CSV table of N, CA and C in Angstrom, one decimal:
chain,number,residue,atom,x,y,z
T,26,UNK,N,28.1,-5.3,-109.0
T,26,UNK,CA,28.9,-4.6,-110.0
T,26,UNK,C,30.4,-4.7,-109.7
T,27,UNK,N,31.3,-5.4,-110.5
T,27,UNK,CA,32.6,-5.2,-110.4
T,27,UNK,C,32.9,-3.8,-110.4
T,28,UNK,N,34.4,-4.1,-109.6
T,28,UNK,CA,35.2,-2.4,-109.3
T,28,UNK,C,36.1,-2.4,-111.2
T,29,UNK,N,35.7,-0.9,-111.3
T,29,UNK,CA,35.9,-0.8,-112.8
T,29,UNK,C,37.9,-0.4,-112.4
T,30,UNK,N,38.3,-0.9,-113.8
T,30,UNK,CA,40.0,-1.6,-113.9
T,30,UNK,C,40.5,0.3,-114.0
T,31,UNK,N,39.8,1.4,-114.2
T,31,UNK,CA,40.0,2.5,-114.7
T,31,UNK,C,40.0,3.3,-113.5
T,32,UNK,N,41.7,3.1,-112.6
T,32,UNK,CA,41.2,3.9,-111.3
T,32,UNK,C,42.7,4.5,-111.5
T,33,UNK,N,43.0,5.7,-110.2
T,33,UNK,CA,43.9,6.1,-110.2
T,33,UNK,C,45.3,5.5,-110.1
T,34,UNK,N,46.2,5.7,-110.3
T,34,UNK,CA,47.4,4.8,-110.6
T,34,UNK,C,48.5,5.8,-110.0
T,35,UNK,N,49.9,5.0,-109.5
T,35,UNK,CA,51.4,5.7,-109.4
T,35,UNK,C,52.2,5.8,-110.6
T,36,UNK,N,51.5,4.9,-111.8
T,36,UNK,CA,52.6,5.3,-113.1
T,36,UNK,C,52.8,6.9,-113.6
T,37,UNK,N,53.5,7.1,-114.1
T,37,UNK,CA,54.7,8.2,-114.2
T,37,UNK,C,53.8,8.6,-115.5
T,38,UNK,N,53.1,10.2,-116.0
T,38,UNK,CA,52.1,10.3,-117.1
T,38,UNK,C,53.4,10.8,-117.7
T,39,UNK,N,54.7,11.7,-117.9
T,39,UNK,CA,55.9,11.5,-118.9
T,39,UNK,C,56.0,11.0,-119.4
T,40,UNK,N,56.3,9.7,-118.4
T,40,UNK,CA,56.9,8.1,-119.1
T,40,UNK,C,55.8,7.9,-120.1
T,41,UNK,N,54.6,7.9,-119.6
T,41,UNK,CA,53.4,7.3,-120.8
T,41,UNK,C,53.2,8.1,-122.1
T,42,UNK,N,53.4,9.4,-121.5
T,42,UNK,CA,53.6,10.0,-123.1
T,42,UNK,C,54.7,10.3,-124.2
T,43,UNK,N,56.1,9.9,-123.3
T,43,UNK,CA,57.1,9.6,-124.0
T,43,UNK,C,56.9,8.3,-124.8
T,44,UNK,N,56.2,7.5,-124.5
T,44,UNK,CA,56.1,6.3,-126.1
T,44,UNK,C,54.7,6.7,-126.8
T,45,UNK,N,54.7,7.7,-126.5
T,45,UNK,CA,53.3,8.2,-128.5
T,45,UNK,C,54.7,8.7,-129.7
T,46,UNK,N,54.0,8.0,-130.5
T,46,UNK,CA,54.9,9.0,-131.8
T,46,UNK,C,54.7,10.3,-131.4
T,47,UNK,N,56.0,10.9,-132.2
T,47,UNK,CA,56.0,12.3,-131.8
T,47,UNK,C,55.0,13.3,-131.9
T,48,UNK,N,54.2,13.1,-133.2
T,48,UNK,CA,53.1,14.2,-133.0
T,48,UNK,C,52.0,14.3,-131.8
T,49,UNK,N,51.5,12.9,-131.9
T,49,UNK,CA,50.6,12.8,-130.8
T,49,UNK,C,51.3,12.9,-129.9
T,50,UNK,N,52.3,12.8,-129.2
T,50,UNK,CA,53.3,13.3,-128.3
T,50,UNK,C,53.1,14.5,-127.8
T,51,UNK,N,53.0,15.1,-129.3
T,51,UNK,CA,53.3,16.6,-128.3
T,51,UNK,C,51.9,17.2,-128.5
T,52,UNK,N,50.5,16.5,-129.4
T,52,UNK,CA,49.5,17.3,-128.6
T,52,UNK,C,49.0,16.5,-127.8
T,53,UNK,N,49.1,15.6,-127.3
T,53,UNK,CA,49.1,15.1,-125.6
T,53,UNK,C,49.6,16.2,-124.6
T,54,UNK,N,51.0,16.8,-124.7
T,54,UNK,CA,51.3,17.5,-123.7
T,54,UNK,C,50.6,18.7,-124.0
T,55,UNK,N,50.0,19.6,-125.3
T,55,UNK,CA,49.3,20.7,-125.3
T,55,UNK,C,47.9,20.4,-124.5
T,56,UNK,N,47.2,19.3,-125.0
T,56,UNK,CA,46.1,19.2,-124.2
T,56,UNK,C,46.3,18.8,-122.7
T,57,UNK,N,47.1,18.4,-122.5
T,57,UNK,CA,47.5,18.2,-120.7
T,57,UNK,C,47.7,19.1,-120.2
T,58,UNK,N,48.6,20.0,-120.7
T,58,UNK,CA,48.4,21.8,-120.0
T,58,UNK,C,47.2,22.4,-119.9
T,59,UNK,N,46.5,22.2,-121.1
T,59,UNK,CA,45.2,22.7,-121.3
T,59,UNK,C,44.3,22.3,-120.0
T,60,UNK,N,44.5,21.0,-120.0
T,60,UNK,CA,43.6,21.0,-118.8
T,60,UNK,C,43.7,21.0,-117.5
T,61,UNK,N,45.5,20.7,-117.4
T,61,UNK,CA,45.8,21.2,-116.0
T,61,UNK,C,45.5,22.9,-115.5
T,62,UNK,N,45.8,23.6,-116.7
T,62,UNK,CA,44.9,24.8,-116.8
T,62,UNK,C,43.6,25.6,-116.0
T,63,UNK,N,42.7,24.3,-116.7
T,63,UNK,CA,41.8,24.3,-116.5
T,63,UNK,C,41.1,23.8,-115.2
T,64,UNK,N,41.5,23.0,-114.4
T,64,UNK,CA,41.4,22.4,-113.3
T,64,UNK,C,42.2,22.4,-112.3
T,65,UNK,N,43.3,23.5,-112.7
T,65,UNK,CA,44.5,23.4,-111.4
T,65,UNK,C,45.1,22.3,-110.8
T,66,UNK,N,44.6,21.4,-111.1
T,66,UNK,CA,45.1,20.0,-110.7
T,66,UNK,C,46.3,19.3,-111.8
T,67,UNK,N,47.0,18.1,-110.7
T,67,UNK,CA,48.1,17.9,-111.6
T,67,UNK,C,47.5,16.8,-112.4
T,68,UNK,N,48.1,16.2,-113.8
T,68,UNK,CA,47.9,15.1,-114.7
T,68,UNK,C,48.3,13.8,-113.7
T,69,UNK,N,47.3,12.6,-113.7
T,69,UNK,CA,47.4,11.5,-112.7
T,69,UNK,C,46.8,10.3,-114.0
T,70,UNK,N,47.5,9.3,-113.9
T,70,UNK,CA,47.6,8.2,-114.7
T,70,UNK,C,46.4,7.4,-114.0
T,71,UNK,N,45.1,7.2,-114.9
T,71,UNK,CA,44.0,6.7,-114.5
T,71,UNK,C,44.0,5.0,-115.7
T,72,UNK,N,44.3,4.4,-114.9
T,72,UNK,CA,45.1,3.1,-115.5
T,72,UNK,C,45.7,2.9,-116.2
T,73,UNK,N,45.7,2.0,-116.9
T,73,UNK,CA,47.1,2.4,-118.1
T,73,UNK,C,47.0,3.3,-119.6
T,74,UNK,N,46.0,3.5,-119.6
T,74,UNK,CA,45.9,4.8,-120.8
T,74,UNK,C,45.2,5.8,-120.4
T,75,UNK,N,44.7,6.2,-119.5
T,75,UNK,CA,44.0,7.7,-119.4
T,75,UNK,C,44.6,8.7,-118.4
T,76,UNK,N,44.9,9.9,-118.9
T,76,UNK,CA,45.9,10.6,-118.2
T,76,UNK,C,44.2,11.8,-117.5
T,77,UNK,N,44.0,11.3,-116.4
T,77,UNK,CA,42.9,12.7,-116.0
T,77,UNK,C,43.6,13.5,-115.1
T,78,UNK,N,42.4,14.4,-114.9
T,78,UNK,CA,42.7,15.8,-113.8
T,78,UNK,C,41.6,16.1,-113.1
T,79,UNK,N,41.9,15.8,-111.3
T,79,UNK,CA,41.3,16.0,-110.7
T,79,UNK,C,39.9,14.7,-110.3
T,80,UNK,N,39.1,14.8,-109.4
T,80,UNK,CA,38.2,14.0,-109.8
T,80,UNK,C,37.0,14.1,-108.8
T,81,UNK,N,35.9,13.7,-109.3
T,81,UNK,CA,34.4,13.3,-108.9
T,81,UNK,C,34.0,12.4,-108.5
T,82,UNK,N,32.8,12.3,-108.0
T,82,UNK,CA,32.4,10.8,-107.4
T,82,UNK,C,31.0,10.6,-108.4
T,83,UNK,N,30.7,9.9,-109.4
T,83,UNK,CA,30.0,9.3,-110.0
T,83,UNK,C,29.2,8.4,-109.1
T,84,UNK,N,27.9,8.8,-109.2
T,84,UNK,CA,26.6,8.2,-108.9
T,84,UNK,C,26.2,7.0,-109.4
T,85,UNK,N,26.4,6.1,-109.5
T,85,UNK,CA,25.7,5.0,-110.7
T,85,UNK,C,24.2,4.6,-109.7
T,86,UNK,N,22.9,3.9,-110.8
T,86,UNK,CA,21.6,4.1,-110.3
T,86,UNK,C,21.4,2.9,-108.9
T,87,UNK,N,22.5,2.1,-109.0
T,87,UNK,CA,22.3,1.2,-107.9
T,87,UNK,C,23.1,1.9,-107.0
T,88,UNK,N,23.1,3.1,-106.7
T,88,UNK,CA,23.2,3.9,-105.0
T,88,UNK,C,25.0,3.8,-105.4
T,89,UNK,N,25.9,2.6,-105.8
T,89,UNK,CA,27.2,3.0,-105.4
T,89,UNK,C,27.8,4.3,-106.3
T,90,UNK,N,28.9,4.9,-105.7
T,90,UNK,CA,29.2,5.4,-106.2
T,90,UNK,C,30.9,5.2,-106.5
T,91,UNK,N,31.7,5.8,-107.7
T,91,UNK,CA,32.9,5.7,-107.9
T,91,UNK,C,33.6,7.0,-108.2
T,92,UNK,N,34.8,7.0,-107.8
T,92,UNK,CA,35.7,8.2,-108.7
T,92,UNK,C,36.1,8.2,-110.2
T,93,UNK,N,35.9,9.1,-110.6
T,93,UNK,CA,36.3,8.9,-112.6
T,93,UNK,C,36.9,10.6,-112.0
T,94,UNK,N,37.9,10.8,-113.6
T,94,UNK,CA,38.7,12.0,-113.5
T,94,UNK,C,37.2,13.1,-113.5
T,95,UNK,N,37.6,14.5,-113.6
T,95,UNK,CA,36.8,15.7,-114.3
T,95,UNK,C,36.6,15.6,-115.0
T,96,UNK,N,38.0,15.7,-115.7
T,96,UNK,CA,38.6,15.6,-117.3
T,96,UNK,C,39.8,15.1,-117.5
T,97,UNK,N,40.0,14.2,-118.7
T,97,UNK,CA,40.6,13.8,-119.1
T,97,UNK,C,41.3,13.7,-120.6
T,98,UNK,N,42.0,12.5,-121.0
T,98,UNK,CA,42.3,12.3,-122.4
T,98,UNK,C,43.0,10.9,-122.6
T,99,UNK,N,42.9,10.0,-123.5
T,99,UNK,CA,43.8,9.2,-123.7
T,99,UNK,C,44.0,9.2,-125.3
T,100,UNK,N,45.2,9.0,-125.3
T,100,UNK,CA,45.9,8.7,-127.0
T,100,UNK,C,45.5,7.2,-127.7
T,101,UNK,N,44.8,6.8,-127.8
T,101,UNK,CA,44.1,5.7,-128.3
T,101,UNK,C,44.4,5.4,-130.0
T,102,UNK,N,44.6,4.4,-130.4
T,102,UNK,CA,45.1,3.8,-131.2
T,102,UNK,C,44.9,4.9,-132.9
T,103,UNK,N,43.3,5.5,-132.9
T,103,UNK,CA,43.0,5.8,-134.0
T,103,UNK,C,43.1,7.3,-133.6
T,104,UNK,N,42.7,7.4,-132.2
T,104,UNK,CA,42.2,8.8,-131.8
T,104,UNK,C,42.8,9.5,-131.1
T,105,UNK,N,43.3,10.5,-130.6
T,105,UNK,CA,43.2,11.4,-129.4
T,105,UNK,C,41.5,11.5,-128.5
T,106,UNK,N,41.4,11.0,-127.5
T,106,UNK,CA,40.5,11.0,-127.3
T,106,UNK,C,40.4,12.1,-125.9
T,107,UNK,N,39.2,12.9,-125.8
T,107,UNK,CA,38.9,13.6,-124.7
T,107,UNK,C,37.8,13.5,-124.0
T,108,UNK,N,37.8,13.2,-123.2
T,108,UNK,CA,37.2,13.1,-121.9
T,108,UNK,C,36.3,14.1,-121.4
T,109,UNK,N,35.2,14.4,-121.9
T,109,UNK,CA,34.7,16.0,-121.6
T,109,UNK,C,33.3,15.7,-120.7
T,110,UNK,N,33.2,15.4,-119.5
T,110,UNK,CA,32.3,14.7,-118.5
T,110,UNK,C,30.4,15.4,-119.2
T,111,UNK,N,30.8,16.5,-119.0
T,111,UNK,CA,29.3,17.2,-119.5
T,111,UNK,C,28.6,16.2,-120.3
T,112,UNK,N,29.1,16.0,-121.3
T,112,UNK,CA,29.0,15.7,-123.0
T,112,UNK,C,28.8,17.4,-123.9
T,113,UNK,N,27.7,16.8,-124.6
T,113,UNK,CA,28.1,18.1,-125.6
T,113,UNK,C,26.5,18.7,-126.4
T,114,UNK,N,25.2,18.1,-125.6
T,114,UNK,CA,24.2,18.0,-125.9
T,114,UNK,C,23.6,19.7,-125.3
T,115,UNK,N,24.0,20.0,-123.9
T,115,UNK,CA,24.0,21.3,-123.7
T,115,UNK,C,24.4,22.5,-124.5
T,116,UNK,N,25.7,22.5,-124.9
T,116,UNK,CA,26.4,23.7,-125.4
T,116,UNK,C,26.8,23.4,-126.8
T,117,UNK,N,25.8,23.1,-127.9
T,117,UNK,CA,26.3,22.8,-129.2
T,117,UNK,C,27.1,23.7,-129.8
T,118,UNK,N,26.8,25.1,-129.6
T,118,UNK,CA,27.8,26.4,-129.9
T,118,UNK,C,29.2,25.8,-129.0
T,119,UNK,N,29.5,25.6,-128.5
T,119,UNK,CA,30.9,25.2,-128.3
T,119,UNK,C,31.9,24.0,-129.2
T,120,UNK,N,31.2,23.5,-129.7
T,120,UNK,CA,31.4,22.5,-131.1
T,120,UNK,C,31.5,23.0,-132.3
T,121,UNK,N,30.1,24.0,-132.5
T,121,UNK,CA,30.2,24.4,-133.5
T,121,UNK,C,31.8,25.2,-134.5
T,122,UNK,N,32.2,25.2,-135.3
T,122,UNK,CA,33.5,25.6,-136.0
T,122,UNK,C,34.7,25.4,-135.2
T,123,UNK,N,34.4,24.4,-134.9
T,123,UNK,CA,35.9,23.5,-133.8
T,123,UNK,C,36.3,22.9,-134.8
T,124,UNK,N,36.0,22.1,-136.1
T,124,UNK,CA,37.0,21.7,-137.0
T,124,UNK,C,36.3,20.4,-136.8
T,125,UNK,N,37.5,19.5,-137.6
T,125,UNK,CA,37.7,18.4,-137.9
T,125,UNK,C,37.3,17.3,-136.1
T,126,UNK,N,36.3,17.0,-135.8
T,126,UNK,CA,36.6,15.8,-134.9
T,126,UNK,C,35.1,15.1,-135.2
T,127,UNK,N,35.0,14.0,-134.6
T,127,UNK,CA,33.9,13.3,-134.1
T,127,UNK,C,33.7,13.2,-132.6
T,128,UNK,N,31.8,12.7,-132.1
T,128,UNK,CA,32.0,12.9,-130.6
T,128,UNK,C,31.0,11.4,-130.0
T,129,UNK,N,31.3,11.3,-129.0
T,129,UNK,CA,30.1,10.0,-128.6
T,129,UNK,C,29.8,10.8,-127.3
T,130,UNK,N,29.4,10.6,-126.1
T,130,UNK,CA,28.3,10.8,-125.5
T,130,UNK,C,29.1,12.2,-124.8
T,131,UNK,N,30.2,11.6,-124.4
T,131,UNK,CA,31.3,12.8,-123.5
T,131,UNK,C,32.5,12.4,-124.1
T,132,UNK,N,32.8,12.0,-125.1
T,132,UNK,CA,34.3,12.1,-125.5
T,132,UNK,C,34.8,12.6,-126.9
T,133,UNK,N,35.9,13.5,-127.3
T,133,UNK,CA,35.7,13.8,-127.8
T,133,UNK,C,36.7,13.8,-128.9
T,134,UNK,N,36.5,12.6,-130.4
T,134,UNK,CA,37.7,11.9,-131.0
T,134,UNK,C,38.2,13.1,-131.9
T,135,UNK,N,39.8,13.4,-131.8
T,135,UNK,CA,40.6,13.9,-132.6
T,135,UNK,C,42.0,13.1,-133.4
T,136,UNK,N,41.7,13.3,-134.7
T,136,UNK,CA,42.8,12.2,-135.3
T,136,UNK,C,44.2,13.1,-134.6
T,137,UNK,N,44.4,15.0,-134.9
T,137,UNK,CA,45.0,15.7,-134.6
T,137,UNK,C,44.7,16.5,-134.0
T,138,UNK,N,45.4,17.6,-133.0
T,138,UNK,CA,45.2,18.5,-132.6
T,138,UNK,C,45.3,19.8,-133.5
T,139,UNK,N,46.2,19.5,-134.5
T,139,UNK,CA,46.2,20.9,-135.4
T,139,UNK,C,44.7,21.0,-135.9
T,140,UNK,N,44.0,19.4,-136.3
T,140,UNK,CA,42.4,19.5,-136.5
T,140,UNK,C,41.5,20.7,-136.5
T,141,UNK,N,41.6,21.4,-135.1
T,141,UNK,CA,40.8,21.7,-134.4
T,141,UNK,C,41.3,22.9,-134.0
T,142,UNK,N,40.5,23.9,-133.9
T,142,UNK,CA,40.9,25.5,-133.5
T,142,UNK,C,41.0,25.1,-131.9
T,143,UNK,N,42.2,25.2,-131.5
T,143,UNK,CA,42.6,25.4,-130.2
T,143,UNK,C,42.1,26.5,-129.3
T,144,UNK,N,41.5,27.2,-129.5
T,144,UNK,CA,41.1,28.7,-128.9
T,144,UNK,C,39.6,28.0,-128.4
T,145,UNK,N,39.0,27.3,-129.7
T,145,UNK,CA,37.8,27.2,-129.2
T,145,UNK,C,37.8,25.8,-128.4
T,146,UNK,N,38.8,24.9,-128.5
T,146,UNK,CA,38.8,23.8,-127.8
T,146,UNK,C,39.2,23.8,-126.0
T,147,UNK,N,39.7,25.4,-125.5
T,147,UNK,CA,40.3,25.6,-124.4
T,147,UNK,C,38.9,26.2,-124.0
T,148,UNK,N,38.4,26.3,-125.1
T,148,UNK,CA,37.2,27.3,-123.9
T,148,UNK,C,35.8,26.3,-124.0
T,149,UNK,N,35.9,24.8,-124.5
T,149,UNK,CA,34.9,23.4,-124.4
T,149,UNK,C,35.9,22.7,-123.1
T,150,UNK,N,36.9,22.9,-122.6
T,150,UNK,CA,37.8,22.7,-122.0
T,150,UNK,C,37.2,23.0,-120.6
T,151,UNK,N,37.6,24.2,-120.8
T,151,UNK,CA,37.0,25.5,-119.4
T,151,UNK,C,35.7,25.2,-118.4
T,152,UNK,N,34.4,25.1,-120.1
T,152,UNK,CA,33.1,24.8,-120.0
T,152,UNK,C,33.3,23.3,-119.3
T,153,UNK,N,33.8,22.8,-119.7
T,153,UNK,CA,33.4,21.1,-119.1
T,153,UNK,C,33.7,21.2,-117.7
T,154,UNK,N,34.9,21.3,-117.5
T,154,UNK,CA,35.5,21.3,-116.0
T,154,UNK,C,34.5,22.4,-115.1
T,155,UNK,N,34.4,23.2,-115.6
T,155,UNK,CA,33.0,24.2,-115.2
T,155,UNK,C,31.8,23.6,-114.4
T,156,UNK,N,31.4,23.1,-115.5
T,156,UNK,CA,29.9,22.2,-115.2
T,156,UNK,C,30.1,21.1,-114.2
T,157,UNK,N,31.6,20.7,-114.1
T,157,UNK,CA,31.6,19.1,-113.4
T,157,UNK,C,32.1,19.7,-111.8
């Protein structure tokens, strides 16, 4: 198994969120509080587009194991995307009346942050970093 290209980095996570257009700009930095929040840890540039917090050692079935963030997020072309390690198969009441997004196994796509009731997304937030 190659070593995956998605590892911790020295790039500057300001500098990287200083080139999103402004909106995604600034809920990049709401969700980045949010999760520094939530994991006391500082935002660390996990290659060139994922800004995580804090980190784990993932098991993969052939015995090795790797670091990936807790949690994370990257600003991706269509999405705001989040990083929510759990997934979302456990705690469907934490989804439920969150608003406007879509989700794939553990991530969790937002066109916007206004989308989505922030109240309930700090406390899918909480729960994830919780469980991980």
């Amino acid at each position: 198994m190659s070593e995956p290209k998605t590892r911790p980095t020295t790039a500057s996570v300001p500098d990287f969120l200083a080139q999103q257009p402004a909106q995604r700009q600034a809920d990049c930095e709401a969700v980045a509080a949010m999760m520094q929040a939530a994991t006391g840890e500082p935002a660390v540039m996990w290659g060139a587009a994922i800004v995580g917090f804090g980190r784990y050692a993932y098991d993969y079935k052939n015995g090795k194991a790797l670091e990936w963030p807790v949690i994370g997020f990257s600003p991706r072309k269509n999405d705001l995307t989040l990083y929510l390690m759990p997934g979302f198969d456990a705690r469907p009441d934490l989804v439920d009346g969150l608003g406007k997004f879509k989700t794939g196994k553990t991530c969790l796509y937002l066109k916007k942050l206004s989308d989505v009731d922030e109240a309930k997304l700090r406390r899918l937030v909480d729960w994830s970093v919780a469980e991980m």
